[in-house]
mmCIF file of C-alpha atoms and ligand atoms in Angstrom:
data_model
loop_
_atom_site.group_PDB
_atom_site.id
_atom_site.type_symbol
_atom_site.label_atom_id
_atom_site.label_comp_id
_atom_site.label_asym_id
_atom_site.label_seq_id
_atom_site.Cartn_x
_atom_site.Cartn_y
_atom_site.Cartn_z
ATOM 1 C CA MET A 1052 11.664 14.905 -47.449
ATOM 2 C CA THR A 1053 10.618 17.916 -45.381
ATOM 3 C CA LEU A 1054 7.058 16.774 -45.809
ATOM 4 C CA ILE A 1055 7.868 13.379 -44.321
ATOM 5 C CA ILE A 1056 9.677 15.002 -41.419
ATOM 6 C CA GLU A 1057 6.735 17.288 -40.836
ATOM 7 C CA LYS A 1058 4.365 14.339 -40.909
ATOM 8 C CA ILE A 1059 6.532 12.417 -38.468
ATOM 9 C CA SER A 1060 6.779 15.321 -36.043
ATOM 10 C CA GLU A 1061 3.036 15.852 -36.318
ATOM 11 C CA LEU A 1062 2.517 12.198 -35.474
ATOM 12 C CA MET A 1063 5.027 12.389 -32.628
ATOM 13 C CA SER A 1064 3.256 15.352 -31.093
ATOM 14 C CA LYS A 1065 -0.022 13.479 -31.316
ATOM 15 C CA ILE A 1066 1.533 10.510 -29.518
ATOM 16 C CA ASN A 1067 2.921 12.907 -26.941
ATOM 17 C CA ILE A 1068 -0.459 14.425 -26.330
ATOM 18 C CA ASN A 1069 -1.911 10.971 -25.884
ATOM 19 C CA ILE A 1070 0.769 10.046 -23.384
ATOM 20 C CA LYS A 1071 0.145 13.269 -21.509
ATOM 21 C CA ASP A 1072 -3.564 12.574 -21.463
ATOM 22 C CA LYS A 1073 -3.179 9.145 -19.936
ATOM 23 C CA ILE A 1074 -4.364 9.041 -16.363
ATOM 24 C CA PHE A 1075 -2.992 6.318 -14.164
ATOM 25 C CA VAL A 1076 -4.352 5.022 -10.884
ATOM 26 C CA ASN A 1077 -1.539 6.784 -9.089
ATOM 27 C CA GLN A 1078 1.124 9.389 -9.678
ATOM 28 C CA PRO A 1079 3.951 9.908 -7.226
ATOM 29 C CA THR A 1080 4.357 13.313 -5.649
ATOM 30 C CA LEU A 1081 7.831 14.820 -5.708
ATOM 31 C CA PRO A 1082 9.472 17.799 -3.997
ATOM 32 C CA GLU A 1083 11.047 20.550 -6.113
ATOM 33 C CA LEU A 1084 14.253 19.273 -7.686
ATOM 34 C CA GLU A 1085 16.092 22.411 -6.481
ATOM 35 C CA GLU A 1086 15.375 21.375 -2.909
ATOM 36 C CA PHE A 1087 17.042 18.028 -3.458
ATOM 37 C CA ILE A 1088 20.286 19.368 -4.985
ATOM 38 C CA PRO A 1089 21.772 20.801 -1.739
ATOM 39 C CA LEU A 1090 21.119 17.499 0.033
ATOM 40 C CA LEU A 1091 22.823 15.614 -2.799
ATOM 41 C CA GLU A 1092 25.783 18.014 -2.527
ATOM 42 C CA GLU A 1093 26.017 17.220 1.146
ATOM 43 C CA ILE A 1094 26.073 13.483 0.417
ATOM 44 C CA TRP A 1095 28.779 14.001 -2.249
ATOM 45 C CA GLU A 1096 30.800 16.120 0.155
ATOM 46 C CA SER A 1097 30.595 13.699 3.080
ATOM 47 C CA LYS A 1098 31.041 10.512 0.980
ATOM 48 C CA ASN A 1099 28.612 8.994 3.442
ATOM 49 C CA LEU A 1100 26.289 7.085 1.124
ATOM 50 C CA THR A 1101 24.645 4.521 3.384
ATOM 51 C CA ASN A 1102 25.015 2.547 6.658
ATOM 52 C CA MET A 1103 22.704 4.583 8.861
ATOM 53 C CA GLY A 1104 24.195 7.978 8.035
ATOM 54 C CA LYS A 1105 23.057 11.469 8.913
ATOM 55 C CA PHE A 1106 19.931 11.601 6.733
ATOM 56 C CA HIS A 1107 18.906 8.092 7.767
ATOM 57 C CA GLN A 1108 19.072 9.065 11.455
ATOM 58 C CA GLU A 1109 17.244 12.317 10.836
ATOM 59 C CA LEU A 1110 14.441 10.647 8.882
ATOM 60 C CA GLU A 1111 13.925 8.046 11.620
ATOM 61 C CA LYS A 1112 13.573 10.830 14.153
ATOM 62 C CA LYS A 1113 11.227 12.909 12.004
ATOM 63 C CA LEU A 1114 9.058 9.905 11.131
ATOM 64 C CA CYS A 1115 8.671 8.936 14.791
ATOM 65 C CA GLU A 1116 7.371 12.435 15.488
ATOM 66 C CA PHE A 1117 5.153 12.609 12.417
ATOM 67 C CA LEU A 1118 3.636 9.151 12.848
ATOM 68 C CA ASP A 1119 3.492 9.321 16.631
ATOM 69 C CA VAL A 1120 5.367 6.045 17.092
ATOM 70 C CA LYS A 1121 8.194 5.187 19.483
ATOM 71 C CA TYR A 1122 10.699 3.305 17.332
ATOM 72 C CA ILE A 1123 11.141 2.978 13.601
ATOM 73 C CA SER A 1124 13.780 1.213 11.490
ATOM 74 C CA LEU A 1125 14.135 2.239 7.874
ATOM 75 C CA PHE A 1126 14.467 -0.307 5.082
ATOM 76 C CA ALA A 1127 15.383 -0.393 1.397
ATOM 77 C CA ASN A 1128 11.789 -1.393 0.588
ATOM 78 C CA GLY A 1129 8.630 -2.693 2.209
ATOM 79 C CA THR A 1130 9.023 -6.301 1.109
ATOM 80 C CA LEU A 1131 12.443 -6.646 2.761
ATOM 81 C CA ALA A 1132 10.981 -5.015 5.872
ATOM 82 C CA LEU A 1133 8.190 -7.615 5.939
ATOM 83 C CA ILE A 1134 10.645 -10.484 5.436
ATOM 84 C CA ALA A 1135 12.856 -9.128 8.222
ATOM 85 C CA ALA A 1136 9.902 -8.473 10.567
ATOM 86 C CA LEU A 1137 9.015 -12.177 10.475
ATOM 87 C CA GLN A 1138 12.652 -13.018 11.301
ATOM 88 C CA VAL A 1139 12.748 -10.532 14.156
ATOM 89 C CA MET A 1140 9.848 -12.310 15.862
ATOM 90 C CA ARG A 1141 11.181 -15.774 14.920
ATOM 91 C CA ILE A 1142 7.909 -16.638 13.198
ATOM 92 C CA SER A 1143 7.732 -20.172 11.741
ATOM 93 C CA GLY A 1144 5.253 -22.942 10.890
ATOM 94 C CA GLU A 1145 1.885 -21.545 9.805
ATOM 95 C CA VAL A 1146 0.707 -17.948 9.665
ATOM 96 C CA ILE A 1147 -2.880 -16.800 9.192
ATOM 97 C CA THR A 1148 -3.155 -14.024 6.621
ATOM 98 C CA THR A 1149 -5.467 -12.368 4.105
ATOM 99 C CA PRO A 1150 -5.698 -13.327 0.422
ATOM 100 C CA TYR A 1151 -6.966 -9.815 -0.381
ATOM 101 C CA SER A 1152 -3.747 -7.804 -0.564
ATOM 102 C CA PHE A 1153 -0.729 -7.095 -2.703
ATOM 103 C CA VAL A 1154 1.152 -10.316 -3.352
ATOM 104 C CA ALA A 1155 4.211 -9.274 -1.284
ATOM 105 C CA THR A 1156 2.311 -9.941 1.965
ATOM 106 C CA THR A 1157 2.265 -13.689 1.293
ATOM 107 C CA HIS A 1158 5.591 -13.804 -0.562
ATOM 108 C CA ALA A 1159 7.293 -12.542 2.612
ATOM 109 C CA LEU A 1160 5.964 -15.608 4.451
ATOM 110 C CA LYS A 1161 7.223 -17.973 1.733
ATOM 111 C CA TRP A 1162 10.683 -16.380 1.771
ATOM 112 C CA ASN A 1163 10.799 -17.365 5.445
ATOM 113 C CA GLY A 1164 9.716 -20.953 4.765
ATOM 114 C CA ILE A 1165 6.387 -20.236 6.486
ATOM 115 C CA SER A 1166 3.117 -21.795 5.248
ATOM 116 C CA PRO A 1167 0.472 -19.164 4.605
ATOM 117 C CA VAL A 1168 -3.060 -20.004 5.759
ATOM 118 C CA PHE A 1169 -5.643 -17.820 4.029
ATOM 119 C CA CYS A 1170 -8.548 -16.434 6.048
ATOM 120 C CA ASP A 1171 -11.603 -14.718 4.563
ATOM 121 C CA ILE A 1172 -12.237 -10.979 4.823
ATOM 122 C CA GLU A 1173 -15.016 -8.781 6.212
ATOM 123 C CA PRO A 1174 -17.554 -7.495 3.686
ATOM 124 C CA ASN A 1175 -17.353 -3.888 4.924
ATOM 125 C CA THR A 1176 -13.662 -3.231 5.436
ATOM 126 C CA TYR A 1177 -12.184 -5.924 3.176
ATOM 127 C CA ASN A 1178 -9.821 -6.675 6.072
ATOM 128 C CA LEU A 1179 -9.127 -10.065 7.684
ATOM 129 C CA ASP A 1180 -12.311 -11.253 9.426
ATOM 130 C CA PRO A 1181 -11.404 -11.904 13.091
ATOM 131 C CA SER A 1182 -14.416 -14.198 13.577
ATOM 132 C CA LYS A 1183 -12.891 -16.620 11.066
ATOM 133 C CA ILE A 1184 -9.385 -16.754 12.508
ATOM 134 C CA GLU A 1185 -9.883 -19.241 15.344
ATOM 135 C CA ASN A 1186 -11.066 -22.035 13.045
ATOM 136 C CA LEU A 1187 -7.765 -21.870 11.187
ATOM 137 C CA ILE A 1188 -5.458 -22.093 14.215
ATOM 138 C CA THR A 1189 -3.465 -25.349 14.482
ATOM 139 C CA PRO A 1190 -0.581 -26.417 16.755
ATOM 140 C CA LYS A 1191 1.759 -25.060 14.054
ATOM 141 C CA THR A 1192 0.274 -21.546 13.988
ATOM 142 C CA THR A 1193 2.660 -18.911 15.325
ATOM 143 C CA ALA A 1194 1.331 -15.588 14.069
ATOM 144 C CA ILE A 1195 -1.317 -13.534 12.305
ATOM 145 C CA VAL A 1196 -0.325 -11.204 9.459
ATOM 146 C CA PRO A 1197 -3.271 -8.907 8.693
ATOM 147 C CA VAL A 1198 -3.219 -5.958 6.273
ATOM 148 C CA HIS A 1199 -4.875 -2.572 6.840
ATOM 149 C CA ILE A 1200 -6.167 -2.689 3.303
ATOM 150 C CA TYR A 1201 -6.661 0.687 1.564
ATOM 151 C CA GLY A 1202 -5.554 2.191 4.893
ATOM 152 C CA ASN A 1203 -8.783 1.142 6.622
ATOM 153 C CA PRO A 1204 -7.840 -0.150 10.090
ATOM 154 C CA CYS A 1205 -8.289 -3.831 10.883
ATOM 155 C CA ASP A 1206 -10.336 -4.805 13.911
ATOM 156 C CA VAL A 1207 -7.165 -4.459 15.969
ATOM 157 C CA ASN A 1208 -8.766 -5.154 19.347
ATOM 158 C CA LYS A 1209 -10.412 -8.430 18.329
ATOM 159 C CA ILE A 1210 -7.235 -9.578 16.586
ATOM 160 C CA GLU A 1211 -5.187 -8.784 19.684
ATOM 161 C CA GLU A 1212 -7.663 -10.656 21.882
ATOM 162 C CA ILE A 1213 -7.359 -13.824 19.765
ATOM 163 C CA ALA A 1214 -3.573 -13.500 19.556
ATOM 164 C CA ASP A 1215 -3.343 -13.192 23.346
ATOM 165 C CA ILE A 1216 -5.536 -16.226 23.999
ATOM 166 C CA TYR A 1217 -3.574 -18.465 21.637
ATOM 167 C CA GLY A 1218 -0.136 -16.964 22.230
ATOM 168 C CA LEU A 1219 0.308 -15.722 18.679
ATOM 169 C CA LYS A 1220 2.329 -12.777 17.392
ATOM 170 C CA VAL A 1221 0.672 -10.123 15.246
ATOM 171 C CA ILE A 1222 2.589 -8.388 12.463
ATOM 172 C CA TYR A 1223 0.591 -5.818 10.521
ATOM 173 C CA ASP A 1224 1.323 -5.152 6.891
ATOM 174 C CA SER A 1225 0.662 -1.408 7.133
ATOM 175 C CA ALA A 1226 1.891 -0.585 3.628
ATOM 176 C CA HIS A 1227 -1.338 1.377 3.000
ATOM 177 C CA ALA A 1228 -1.691 2.903 6.457
ATOM 178 C CA PHE A 1229 0.872 5.718 6.588
ATOM 179 C CA GLY A 1230 -0.502 8.421 8.882
ATOM 180 C CA VAL A 1231 -3.772 6.612 9.608
ATOM 181 C CA LYS A 1232 -5.183 7.100 13.096
ATOM 182 C CA LEU A 1233 -7.921 5.300 14.986
ATOM 183 C CA LYS A 1234 -9.491 7.347 17.779
ATOM 184 C CA ASN A 1235 -6.516 9.676 17.501
ATOM 185 C CA GLU A 1236 -3.989 6.903 18.040
ATOM 186 C CA SER A 1237 -1.597 5.831 15.281
ATOM 187 C CA ILE A 1238 -2.751 2.544 13.793
ATOM 188 C CA LEU A 1239 0.942 1.661 13.499
ATOM 189 C CA ASN A 1240 1.158 1.217 17.276
ATOM 190 C CA PHE A 1241 -0.956 -1.950 17.200
ATOM 191 C CA GLY A 1242 0.452 -5.458 16.896
ATOM 192 C CA ASP A 1243 3.927 -6.654 17.838
ATOM 193 C CA LEU A 1244 5.325 -5.018 14.716
ATOM 194 C CA SER A 1245 3.935 -2.884 11.938
ATOM 195 C CA VAL A 1246 5.499 -2.680 8.486
ATOM 196 C CA LEU A 1247 5.365 0.283 6.082
ATOM 197 C CA SER A 1248 6.190 0.688 2.403
ATOM 198 C CA PHE A 1249 7.557 3.910 0.936
ATOM 199 C CA HIS A 1250 7.284 2.726 -2.657
ATOM 200 C CA ALA A 1251 6.662 5.337 -5.360
ATOM 201 C CA THR A 1252 2.954 4.463 -5.406
ATOM 202 C CA LYS A 1253 2.383 4.975 -1.686
ATOM 203 C CA ILE A 1254 1.190 8.018 0.296
ATOM 204 C CA PHE A 1255 4.737 8.812 1.415
ATOM 205 C CA ASN A 1256 7.510 7.700 -0.919
ATOM 206 C CA THR A 1257 11.297 7.570 -0.894
ATOM 207 C CA PHE A 1258 11.293 6.193 -4.489
ATOM 208 C CA GLU A 1259 11.662 2.743 -2.892
ATOM 209 C CA GLY A 1260 11.669 2.274 0.844
ATOM 210 C CA GLY A 1261 10.047 0.759 3.872
ATOM 211 C CA ALA A 1262 10.146 0.554 7.652
ATOM 212 C CA ILE A 1263 9.351 -1.532 10.705
ATOM 213 C CA ILE A 1264 7.689 0.052 13.714
ATOM 214 C CA CYS A 1265 8.212 -1.526 17.134
ATOM 215 C CA HIS A 1266 7.540 -0.626 20.772
ATOM 216 C CA ASP A 1267 10.854 -1.067 22.608
ATOM 217 C CA GLU A 1268 14.514 -0.312 22.210
ATOM 218 C CA LYS A 1269 15.685 -3.936 22.395
ATOM 219 C CA THR A 1270 13.493 -4.926 19.464
ATOM 220 C CA LYS A 1271 14.634 -1.865 17.507
ATOM 221 C CA LYS A 1272 18.235 -2.961 18.048
ATOM 222 C CA ARG A 1273 17.494 -6.467 16.859
ATOM 223 C CA ILE A 1274 15.778 -5.130 13.736
ATOM 224 C CA ASP A 1275 18.768 -2.887 13.015
ATOM 225 C CA TYR A 1276 21.164 -5.836 13.338
ATOM 226 C CA LEU A 1277 19.078 -7.974 11.021
ATOM 227 C CA LYS A 1278 18.859 -5.367 8.275
ATOM 228 C CA ASN A 1279 22.658 -5.058 8.326
ATOM 229 C CA PHE A 1280 23.785 -8.691 7.838
ATOM 230 C CA GLY A 1281 23.204 -9.489 11.526
ATOM 231 C CA PHE A 1282 26.174 -7.384 12.684
ATOM 232 C CA ALA A 1283 25.824 -6.398 16.343
ATOM 233 C CA ASN A 1284 29.321 -4.905 16.249
ATOM 234 C CA GLU A 1285 32.449 -5.162 14.116
ATOM 235 C CA THR A 1286 33.141 -8.787 15.028
ATOM 236 C CA THR A 1287 29.796 -10.178 16.206
ATOM 237 C CA VAL A 1288 27.121 -11.547 13.931
ATOM 238 C CA ILE A 1289 24.003 -12.551 15.861
ATOM 239 C CA ALA A 1290 21.867 -13.990 13.047
ATOM 240 C CA PRO A 1291 21.889 -14.665 9.316
ATOM 241 C CA GLY A 1292 20.814 -11.107 8.615
ATOM 242 C CA ILE A 1293 20.157 -9.512 5.279
ATOM 243 C CA ASN A 1294 21.204 -6.290 3.582
ATOM 244 C CA ALA A 1295 18.041 -4.210 3.647
ATOM 245 C CA LYS A 1296 19.317 -0.809 4.699
ATOM 246 C CA MET A 1297 17.839 2.420 3.363
ATOM 247 C CA ASN A 1298 20.545 4.529 1.706
ATOM 248 C CA GLU A 1299 21.248 8.239 2.223
ATOM 249 C CA MET A 1300 19.672 9.376 -1.047
ATOM 250 C CA GLN A 1301 16.401 7.680 -0.162
ATOM 251 C CA ALA A 1302 16.478 9.143 3.348
ATOM 252 C CA ALA A 1303 17.240 12.642 2.033
ATOM 253 C CA ILE A 1304 14.319 12.551 -0.403
ATOM 254 C CA GLY A 1305 12.152 11.239 2.446
ATOM 255 C CA LEU A 1306 12.937 14.308 4.559
ATOM 256 C CA LEU A 1307 11.681 16.539 1.743
ATOM 257 C CA GLN A 1308 8.620 14.409 1.028
ATOM 258 C CA LEU A 1309 7.558 14.451 4.647
ATOM 259 C CA LYS A 1310 6.992 18.218 4.496
ATOM 260 C CA ASN A 1311 4.271 17.770 1.863
ATOM 261 C CA VAL A 1312 2.443 14.701 3.133
ATOM 262 C CA GLU A 1313 -0.305 16.558 5.019
ATOM 263 C CA THR A 1314 -1.096 18.818 2.061
ATOM 264 C CA ASN A 1315 -1.134 15.847 -0.293
ATOM 265 C CA ILE A 1316 -3.527 13.920 1.922
ATOM 266 C CA GLN A 1317 -5.865 16.935 1.980
ATOM 267 C CA LYS A 1318 -5.754 17.143 -1.826
ATOM 268 C CA ARG A 1319 -6.529 13.425 -2.091
ATOM 269 C CA LYS A 1320 -9.400 13.905 0.328
ATOM 270 C CA LYS A 1321 -11.002 16.395 -2.080
ATOM 271 C CA ILE A 1322 -10.832 13.869 -4.933
ATOM 272 C CA ALA A 1323 -12.250 11.139 -2.680
ATOM 273 C CA GLU A 1324 -15.163 13.437 -1.755
ATOM 274 C CA LEU A 1325 -15.851 14.205 -5.405
ATOM 275 C CA TYR A 1326 -15.981 10.494 -6.229
ATOM 276 C CA ARG A 1327 -18.063 9.694 -3.164
ATOM 277 C CA ASN A 1328 -20.626 12.430 -3.813
ATOM 278 C CA ASN A 1329 -21.077 11.470 -7.452
ATOM 279 C CA LEU A 1330 -20.736 7.697 -7.515
ATOM 280 C CA CYS A 1331 -21.850 6.142 -4.250
ATOM 281 C CA ASN A 1332 -25.523 6.879 -4.702
ATOM 282 C CA GLN A 1333 -25.591 5.111 -8.067
ATOM 283 C CA ASN A 1334 -27.282 1.752 -8.279
ATOM 284 C CA GLY A 1335 -24.739 -1.068 -8.594
ATOM 285 C CA ILE A 1336 -21.781 0.902 -7.227
ATOM 286 C CA THR A 1337 -20.479 0.481 -3.693
ATOM 287 C CA CYS A 1338 -17.693 2.807 -2.555
ATOM 288 C CA ILE A 1339 -15.065 2.008 0.050
ATOM 289 C CA HIS A 1340 -16.619 2.627 3.468
ATOM 290 C CA GLU A 1341 -15.216 5.282 5.701
ATOM 291 C CA ILE A 1342 -14.880 3.912 9.198
ATOM 292 C CA ASP A 1343 -15.913 6.109 12.138
ATOM 293 C CA GLU A 1344 -13.240 7.757 14.257
ATOM 294 C CA VAL A 1345 -10.556 7.133 11.651
ATOM 295 C CA ASN A 1346 -8.228 9.720 10.134
ATOM 296 C CA HIS A 1347 -7.906 8.408 6.602
ATOM 297 C CA ASN A 1348 -5.023 8.949 4.207
ATOM 298 C CA TYR A 1349 -7.067 8.528 0.996
ATOM 299 C CA GLY A 1350 -4.398 6.390 -0.599
ATOM 300 C CA TYR A 1351 -6.927 4.450 -2.663
ATOM 301 C CA PHE A 1352 -10.457 4.900 -3.904
ATOM 302 C CA PRO A 1353 -11.856 1.482 -4.790
ATOM 303 C CA ILE A 1354 -15.411 1.052 -5.996
ATOM 304 C CA PHE A 1355 -17.217 -2.272 -6.272
ATOM 305 C CA ILE A 1356 -19.414 -3.060 -9.258
ATOM 306 C CA ASP A 1357 -22.476 -5.268 -8.966
ATOM 307 C CA LYS A 1358 -23.014 -6.275 -12.588
ATOM 308 C CA ASP A 1359 -26.707 -7.149 -12.199
ATOM 309 C CA LYS A 1360 -27.537 -3.697 -10.899
ATOM 310 C CA PHE A 1361 -24.941 -1.664 -12.765
ATOM 311 C CA GLY A 1362 -25.494 -3.199 -16.166
ATOM 312 C CA ILE A 1363 -21.921 -4.005 -17.164
ATOM 313 C CA SER A 1364 -19.282 -6.015 -15.350
ATOM 314 C CA ARG A 1365 -16.254 -4.661 -13.521
ATOM 315 C CA ASP A 1366 -14.014 -5.862 -16.359
ATOM 316 C CA GLU A 1367 -16.181 -4.204 -18.987
ATOM 317 C CA LEU A 1368 -15.958 -0.951 -17.038
ATOM 318 C CA TYR A 1369 -12.189 -1.412 -16.662
ATOM 319 C CA TYR A 1370 -11.748 -1.694 -20.452
ATOM 320 C CA LYS A 1371 -14.196 1.120 -21.102
ATOM 321 C CA LEU A 1372 -12.074 3.387 -18.909
ATOM 322 C CA ARG A 1373 -8.930 2.206 -20.689
ATOM 323 C CA ASP A 1374 -10.470 3.132 -24.036
ATOM 324 C CA ASN A 1375 -10.695 6.638 -22.607
ATOM 325 C CA ASN A 1376 -7.056 6.640 -21.454
ATOM 326 C CA ILE A 1377 -8.059 6.130 -17.816
ATOM 327 C CA PHE A 1378 -5.879 3.404 -16.349
ATOM 328 C CA ALA A 1379 -7.782 2.369 -13.247
ATOM 329 C CA ARG A 1380 -6.478 -0.832 -11.620
ATOM 330 C CA ARG A 1381 -8.183 -3.895 -10.271
ATOM 331 C CA TYR A 1382 -6.618 -3.682 -6.798
ATOM 332 C CA PHE A 1383 -6.809 -6.456 -5.657
ATOM 333 C CA TYR A 1384 -7.410 -8.984 -8.362
ATOM 334 C CA PRO A 1385 -6.732 -11.858 -8.559
ATOM 335 C CA LEU A 1386 -6.596 -12.918 -4.903
ATOM 336 C CA ILE A 1387 -3.123 -13.912 -3.709
ATOM 337 C CA SER A 1388 -4.590 -17.368 -3.082
ATOM 338 C CA GLN A 1389 -5.378 -17.635 -6.802
ATOM 339 C CA PHE A 1390 -1.762 -17.148 -7.924
ATOM 340 C CA GLN A 1391 0.195 -20.202 -9.024
ATOM 341 C CA PRO A 1392 2.495 -20.509 -5.966
ATOM 342 C CA TYR A 1393 -0.489 -20.604 -3.585
ATOM 343 C CA LYS A 1394 -3.535 -21.929 -5.398
ATOM 344 C CA GLY A 1395 -2.831 -25.533 -4.394
ATOM 345 C CA LEU A 1396 -3.077 -24.784 -0.662
ATOM 346 C CA GLU A 1397 -6.081 -26.151 1.198
ATOM 347 C CA SER A 1398 -6.945 -22.691 2.547
ATOM 348 C CA ALA A 1399 -6.826 -21.238 -0.987
ATOM 349 C CA ASN A 1400 -10.072 -23.015 -1.887
ATOM 350 C CA SER A 1401 -12.597 -20.355 -2.871
ATOM 351 C CA GLU A 1402 -15.276 -22.093 -0.775
ATOM 352 C CA ASN A 1403 -13.294 -21.033 2.292
ATOM 353 C CA LEU A 1404 -13.009 -17.473 0.997
ATOM 354 C CA PRO A 1405 -16.502 -16.516 -0.203
ATOM 355 C CA ILE A 1406 -16.300 -12.787 0.555
ATOM 356 C CA ALA A 1407 -12.800 -12.299 -0.846
ATOM 357 C CA THR A 1408 -13.750 -14.296 -3.951
ATOM 358 C CA LYS A 1409 -16.738 -12.034 -4.576
ATOM 359 C CA VAL A 1410 -14.983 -8.763 -3.800
ATOM 360 C CA THR A 1411 -11.992 -9.462 -6.053
ATOM 361 C CA GLU A 1412 -14.355 -9.820 -9.035
ATOM 362 C CA GLN A 1413 -16.088 -6.501 -8.284
ATOM 363 C CA VAL A 1414 -13.283 -4.133 -7.371
ATOM 364 C CA ILE A 1415 -11.834 -1.353 -9.444
ATOM 365 C CA SER A 1416 -9.563 1.299 -7.915
ATOM 366 C CA LEU A 1417 -10.017 4.745 -9.416
ATOM 367 C CA PRO A 1418 -7.187 7.212 -10.033
ATOM 368 C CA ILE A 1419 -6.432 9.251 -6.916
ATOM 369 C CA TYR A 1420 -3.366 11.371 -6.257
ATOM 370 C CA ALA A 1421 -2.540 14.858 -5.059
ATOM 371 C CA ASP A 1422 -2.106 16.392 -8.514
ATOM 372 C CA LEU A 1423 -5.150 14.781 -10.126
ATOM 373 C CA LYS A 1424 -7.183 17.599 -11.615
ATOM 374 C CA ASN A 1425 -10.780 18.080 -10.598
ATOM 375 C CA LYS A 1426 -11.890 18.125 -14.211
ATOM 376 C CA ASP A 1427 -10.203 14.775 -14.803
ATOM 377 C CA ALA A 1428 -11.924 13.241 -11.772
ATOM 378 C CA GLU A 1429 -15.189 14.673 -13.090
ATOM 379 C CA ARG A 1430 -14.530 13.118 -16.492
ATOM 380 C CA ILE A 1431 -13.925 9.741 -14.820
ATOM 381 C CA VAL A 1432 -17.241 10.088 -12.990
ATOM 382 C CA GLU A 1433 -18.951 10.932 -16.292
ATOM 383 C CA ILE A 1434 -17.560 7.902 -18.089
ATOM 384 C CA ILE A 1435 -18.618 5.582 -15.274
ATOM 385 C CA SER A 1436 -22.074 7.162 -15.058
ATOM 386 C CA SER A 1437 -22.589 6.918 -18.824
ATOM 387 C CA CYS A 1438 -21.875 3.172 -18.673
ATOM 388 C CA ARG A 1439 -24.634 2.732 -16.135
ATOM 389 C CA MET A 1440 -27.169 4.923 -17.831
ATOM 390 C CA ARG A 1441 -26.895 2.894 -21.008
ATOM 391 C CA LEU A 1442 -28.689 0.066 -19.192
ATOM 392 C CA VAL A 1443 -31.555 2.332 -18.174
ATOM 393 C CA GLY A 1444 -31.931 4.001 -21.550
HETATM 394 C C1 PLP B 788 3.356 -1.943 -1.629
HETATM 395 C C2 PLP B 788 2.991 -3.077 -0.761
HETATM 396 C C3 PLP B 788 3.951 -3.969 -0.250
HETATM 397 C C4 PLP B 788 5.364 -3.990 -0.745
HETATM 398 O O1 PLP B 788 6.092 -2.879 -0.503
HETATM 399 P P1 PLP B 788 7.353 -2.543 -1.429
HETATM 400 O O2 PLP B 788 7.912 -1.331 -0.764
HETATM 401 O O3 PLP B 788 6.837 -2.269 -2.794
HETATM 402 O O4 PLP B 788 8.288 -3.695 -1.382
HETATM 403 C C5 PLP B 788 3.544 -4.916 0.673
HETATM 404 N N1 PLP B 788 2.258 -5.041 1.047
HETATM 405 C C6 PLP B 788 1.299 -4.230 0.550
HETATM 406 C C7 PLP B 788 -0.092 -4.404 1.030
HETATM 407 C C8 PLP B 788 1.629 -3.244 -0.389
HETATM 408 O O5 PLP B 788 0.660 -2.481 -0.910
#
């Protein structure tokens, strides 16, 4: 009997070690638990759990300063913020957007009864290609919803130019772009609205959370009404609003997280440099390009595998890494336009999306997070390099 128990515990510890050894694409950063307790005590004491309480107000203020934006409205998550942002601007009909993103970008359009129109991406930034937008504009088009993918800024000036000519709104899905600056200006200040996600996997997290950034007080007010059922005051409802408010626990954790964001970005930068120095010069591997005059947040480190030059395909590399307990992710694969709800659309045809169709088959996002150990990043580099060398040898 004792023998069996010993065997079981031996097995359990082995399993434990394996679990510990697993490296995922991302790992959320957290403040010290002891820091959170006093804030929780304050919430318990005040009985103020939600509805734009003290911590909510404080986080809005702190985020405006940190991000260098004028107005921000906090949300329960990024998807609800996107859905609400489209309502705020009264977007309808058709919207031009990218197929190369997380699926929530397009889902938010569908939840508003809007028809998504997919536009191809640029080969260098993987962002919406402005030179392909005009061809897709019809009398029903009301807006453009681009994504700053991997935190690399879209061609904001060209997009604005087209939007101005055709009278379209621009709402950026900035879920990846927390803290990103272009020529020292926050990328979140471009477009009519910009939407953030504070999900556990993002650069700045409140467990779940999100926000809309806007440029004037009237719009901020309208956003705040819409996220609270449309209530303008106790007896006035101005629109069929939703309940998308961030609660006090989320806001409190956000205040703590904000203190560590800069340090975390610097730690991620080190990992990104290690990957870049060791992988980008290898035949068959393209790394994400760093755009000039941009302050990056290093939220993602995608590489792109050219099978003919590298020797094995992206998927083969993906499984090879998995065999070694490295859980890289194919962000973003498949394209949104290839998912069942969208694949029947005319604009979803892969002939209209040649770059996105190619990129989605080549991409693999490597683990990157503040607490990723150097030796683990080095091991990842080794595994990838060994796959390539096999072809040569
Ligand atoms: C994470 C993400 C979202 C959704 O945000 P949630 O906070 O998870 O709802 C939307 N768009 C993109 C591009 C994302 O990466």
